[in-house]
mmCIF file of C-alpha atoms in Angstrom:
data_model
loop_
_atom_site.group_PDB
_atom_site.id
_atom_site.type_symbol
_atom_site.label_atom_id
_atom_site.label_comp_id
_atom_site.label_asym_id
_atom_site.label_seq_id
_atom_site.Cartn_x
_atom_site.Cartn_y
_atom_site.Cartn_z
ATOM 1 C CA MET Q 1 -79.848 71.422 -13.400
ATOM 2 C CA LYS Q 2 -76.772 73.659 -13.299
ATOM 3 C CA LYS Q 3 -74.880 72.770 -10.141
ATOM 4 C CA GLY Q 4 -78.106 72.893 -8.162
ATOM 5 C CA LEU Q 5 -78.819 76.584 -8.784
ATOM 6 C CA TYR Q 6 -82.553 76.247 -8.177
ATOM 7 C CA ASP Q 7 -81.921 74.239 -5.016
ATOM 8 C CA ALA Q 8 -79.298 76.711 -3.755
ATOM 9 C CA LEU Q 9 -81.563 79.710 -4.289
ATOM 10 C CA ARG Q 10 -84.540 77.963 -2.756
ATOM 11 C CA TRP Q 11 -82.437 76.841 0.206
ATOM 12 C CA ASP Q 12 -81.354 80.451 0.732
ATOM 13 C CA HIS Q 13 -85.032 81.463 0.883
ATOM 14 C CA GLN Q 14 -85.703 78.726 3.427
ATOM 15 C CA ARG Q 15 -82.708 79.800 5.503
ATOM 16 C CA LEU Q 16 -83.884 83.415 5.500
ATOM 17 C CA ASP Q 17 -87.351 82.237 6.496
ATOM 18 C CA GLU Q 18 -85.887 80.336 9.461
ATOM 19 C CA VAL Q 19 -83.981 83.430 10.603
ATOM 20 C CA PHE Q 20 -87.185 85.425 10.394
ATOM 21 C CA GLU Q 21 -89.042 82.769 12.397
ATOM 22 C CA GLY Q 22 -86.390 83.199 15.082
ATOM 23 C CA LEU Q 23 -87.036 86.930 15.070
ATOM 24 C CA LEU Q 24 -90.761 86.333 15.468
ATOM 25 C CA ASN Q 25 -90.107 83.976 18.374
ATOM 26 C CA ARG Q 26 -87.952 86.566 20.128
ATOM 27 C CA MET Q 27 -90.574 89.243 19.591
ATOM 28 C CA HIS Q 28 -93.285 86.932 20.877
ATOM 29 C CA ALA Q 29 -91.165 86.244 23.978
ATOM 30 C CA GLY Q 30 -90.692 89.987 24.513
ATOM 31 C CA ASP Q 31 -86.895 89.830 24.126
ATOM 32 C CA ALA Q 32 -86.429 93.194 22.412
ATOM 33 C CA GLU Q 33 -82.617 93.187 22.488
ATOM 34 C CA ALA Q 34 -82.308 89.718 20.944
ATOM 35 C CA ALA Q 35 -84.958 90.671 18.371
ATOM 36 C CA ARG Q 36 -83.023 93.818 17.459
ATOM 37 C CA GLU Q 37 -79.787 91.859 17.002
ATOM 38 C CA MET Q 38 -81.526 89.183 14.954
ATOM 39 C CA TRP Q 39 -83.203 91.880 12.845
ATOM 40 C CA GLY Q 40 -79.799 93.372 11.982
ATOM 41 C CA ALA Q 41 -78.471 90.017 10.817
ATOM 42 C CA PHE Q 42 -81.633 89.276 8.873
ATOM 43 C CA GLU Q 43 -81.629 92.704 7.220
ATOM 44 C CA ARG Q 44 -78.011 92.326 6.068
ATOM 45 C CA ASP Q 45 -78.607 88.770 4.877
ATOM 46 C CA LEU Q 46 -81.797 89.538 2.944
ATOM 47 C CA SER Q 47 -80.213 92.605 1.344
ATOM 48 C CA ALA Q 48 -77.207 90.551 0.256
ATOM 49 C CA HIS Q 49 -79.511 87.891 -1.218
ATOM 50 C CA MET Q 50 -81.420 90.486 -3.268
ATOM 51 C CA GLU Q 51 -78.185 92.188 -4.356
ATOM 52 C CA ALA Q 52 -76.811 88.867 -5.636
ATOM 53 C CA GLU Q 53 -79.993 88.270 -7.635
ATOM 54 C CA GLU Q 54 -79.907 91.814 -9.022
ATOM 55 C CA ALA Q 55 -76.241 91.648 -9.965
ATOM 56 C CA VAL Q 56 -76.368 88.284 -11.751
ATOM 57 C CA LEU Q 57 -79.892 87.051 -12.517
ATOM 58 C CA LEU Q 58 -81.757 90.191 -13.468
ATOM 59 C CA PRO Q 59 -79.323 91.551 -16.092
ATOM 60 C CA VAL Q 60 -79.646 88.246 -17.984
ATOM 61 C CA LEU Q 61 -83.423 88.145 -17.453
ATOM 62 C CA ASP Q 62 -83.642 91.676 -18.900
ATOM 63 C CA ARG Q 63 -82.659 90.229 -22.282
ATOM 64 C CA PHE Q 64 -85.276 87.449 -22.153
ATOM 65 C CA ASP Q 65 -88.173 89.006 -20.252
ATOM 66 C CA PRO Q 66 -87.679 92.667 -19.316
ATOM 67 C CA GLU Q 67 -91.186 92.895 -17.866
ATOM 68 C CA GLU Q 68 -90.524 90.074 -15.395
ATOM 69 C CA ALA Q 69 -87.130 91.550 -14.500
ATOM 70 C CA GLY Q 70 -88.892 94.850 -13.781
ATOM 71 C CA THR Q 71 -91.468 93.071 -11.628
ATOM 72 C CA VAL Q 72 -88.764 91.421 -9.512
ATOM 73 C CA ARG Q 73 -86.893 94.732 -9.156
ATOM 74 C CA ALA Q 74 -90.122 96.456 -8.072
ATOM 75 C CA GLU Q 75 -90.772 93.723 -5.503
ATOM 76 C CA HIS Q 76 -87.219 94.111 -4.189
ATOM 77 C CA LEU Q 77 -87.709 97.871 -3.943
ATOM 78 C CA GLY Q 78 -90.910 97.354 -1.956
ATOM 79 C CA ILE Q 79 -89.147 94.881 0.346
ATOM 80 C CA ARG Q 80 -86.303 97.353 0.915
ATOM 81 C CA LYS Q 81 -88.811 100.052 1.805
ATOM 82 C CA LEU Q 82 -90.477 97.755 4.341
ATOM 83 C CA ILE Q 83 -87.073 96.741 5.731
ATOM 84 C CA ALA Q 84 -86.184 100.391 6.308
ATOM 85 C CA GLU Q 85 -89.517 101.149 7.977
ATOM 86 C CA MET Q 86 -89.293 98.075 10.176
ATOM 87 C CA GLY Q 87 -85.678 98.819 11.085
ATOM 88 C CA VAL Q 88 -86.704 102.232 12.398
ATOM 89 C CA ALA Q 89 -89.652 100.720 14.260
ATOM 90 C CA ILE Q 90 -87.472 98.077 15.912
ATOM 91 C CA GLU Q 91 -84.968 100.731 17.030
ATOM 92 C CA LEU Q 92 -87.820 102.809 18.489
ATOM 93 C CA HIS Q 93 -89.326 99.700 20.120
ATOM 94 C CA THR Q 94 -92.579 100.272 18.240
ATOM 95 C CA LEU Q 95 -92.458 97.238 15.954
ATOM 96 C CA ARG Q 96 -95.356 94.932 16.676
ATOM 97 C CA GLU Q 97 -95.567 91.236 16.024
ATOM 98 C CA GLU Q 98 -98.549 91.683 13.668
ATOM 99 C CA ARG Q 99 -96.505 93.931 11.378
ATOM 100 C CA VAL Q 100 -93.677 91.416 11.342
ATOM 101 C CA GLU Q 101 -96.120 88.626 10.470
ATOM 102 C CA ALA Q 102 -97.499 90.721 7.579
ATOM 103 C CA PHE Q 103 -93.943 91.283 6.354
ATOM 104 C CA VAL Q 104 -93.274 87.537 6.528
ATOM 105 C CA ARG Q 105 -96.358 86.889 4.400
ATOM 106 C CA ALA Q 106 -95.146 89.428 1.818
ATOM 107 C CA LEU Q 107 -91.665 87.870 1.757
ATOM 108 C CA ARG Q 108 -93.077 84.383 1.363
ATOM 109 C CA GLN Q 109 -95.258 85.565 -1.507
ATOM 110 C CA HIS Q 110 -92.208 87.113 -3.182
ATOM 111 C CA ALA Q 111 -90.177 83.941 -2.607
ATOM 112 C CA ALA Q 112 -92.944 81.826 -4.145
ATOM 113 C CA HIS Q 113 -93.018 84.143 -7.172
ATOM 114 C CA GLU Q 114 -89.268 83.715 -7.680
ATOM 115 C CA GLU Q 115 -89.348 79.972 -7.058
ATOM 116 C CA GLU Q 116 -92.161 79.448 -9.569
ATOM 117 C CA GLY Q 117 -90.691 81.483 -12.405
ATOM 118 C CA LEU Q 118 -87.318 83.154 -11.968
ATOM 119 C CA TYR Q 119 -85.406 80.268 -10.415
ATOM 120 C CA PRO Q 120 -86.522 77.537 -12.849
ATOM 121 C CA TRP Q 121 -85.757 79.929 -15.717
ATOM 122 C CA ALA Q 122 -82.314 80.677 -14.262
ATOM 123 C CA ASP Q 123 -81.630 76.978 -13.834
ATOM 124 C CA ARG Q 124 -82.342 76.458 -17.556
ATOM 125 C CA GLU Q 125 -80.954 79.640 -19.102
ATOM 126 C CA LEU Q 126 -78.225 81.178 -16.955
ATOM 127 C CA PRO Q 127 -74.743 80.550 -18.397
ATOM 128 C CA GLU Q 128 -72.335 78.593 -16.195
ATOM 129 C CA PRO Q 129 -70.081 81.601 -15.390
ATOM 130 C CA ALA Q 130 -73.132 83.538 -14.158
ATOM 131 C CA VAL Q 131 -74.258 80.540 -12.084
ATOM 132 C CA ALA Q 132 -70.827 80.383 -10.455
ATOM 133 C CA ARG Q 133 -70.881 84.160 -9.755
ATOM 134 C CA LEU Q 134 -74.334 83.930 -8.223
ATOM 135 C CA LEU Q 135 -73.478 80.959 -6.018
ATOM 136 C CA ASP Q 136 -70.212 82.638 -4.983
ATOM 137 C CA GLY Q 137 -72.094 85.866 -4.252
ATOM 138 C CA LEU Q 138 -74.623 84.082 -2.044
ATOM 139 C CA ALA Q 139 -71.855 82.238 -0.196
ATOM 140 C CA ALA Q 140 -69.857 85.444 0.300
ATOM 141 C CA ALA Q 141 -72.953 87.239 1.587
ATOM 142 C CA ARG Q 142 -73.661 84.448 4.081
ATOM 143 C CA ASP Q 143 -70.031 84.494 5.221
ATOM 144 C CA ALA Q 144 -70.057 88.278 5.661
ATOM 145 C CA VAL Q 145 -73.225 88.083 7.744
ATOM 146 C CA LYS Q 146 -71.719 85.304 9.877
ATOM 147 C CA ARG Q 147 -68.539 87.354 10.427
ATOM 148 C CA ALA Q 148 -70.555 90.422 11.394
ATOM 149 C CA ALA Q 149 -72.687 88.376 13.785
ATOM 150 C CA HIS Q 150 -69.576 86.820 15.306
ATOM 151 C CA ARG Q 151 -67.918 90.242 15.757
ATOM 152 C CA SER Q 152 -71.010 91.639 17.465
ATOM 153 C CA SER Q 153 -71.361 88.607 19.744
ATOM 154 C CA THR Q 154 -67.695 88.699 20.830
ATOM 155 C CA ALA Q 155 -67.299 92.467 21.113
ATOM 156 C CA ALA Q 156 -66.490 93.691 24.578
ATOM 157 C CA PRO Q 157 -69.143 95.969 26.026
ATOM 158 C CA GLY Q 158 -68.306 99.606 26.565
ATOM 159 C CA PRO Q 159 -65.384 101.678 25.304
ATOM 160 C CA ARG Q 160 -61.996 100.100 24.874
ATOM 161 C CA ALA Q 161 -58.939 101.400 26.641
ATOM 162 C CA PRO Q 162 -56.443 103.250 24.396
#
């Protein structure tokens, strides 16, 4: 195993799943504001995860299995479309728990697809420099999301004095 690439990618899926579970819990409790904030963090984090995969994994996979690379890109495109639709619905306070649960099922199915094929392949075939870039990209994405969440949680309400 190359520096635990499979484990790191799988852990990132599990972490995203936990964030989404938190969102579901807030929706179930009727805490719309907390759900909206958690959605923003989740959306940024999931997008960064997919971008890291697309920037590092998929270009290499294109050379080995272009059909599979296309499948993953299509799944990512579908996820992005759902993210956009759900983002609008959460802002309009029309997002229902059932729709979120359906989205979770779709994400888990996508994660299972990657964990069964893409990640083991990447662990075997991805060159060390690409592994390092991918791991660095995931870490940078997590750090950026944490910084954004920290800024939003410490921001003073209302306009600032000049």
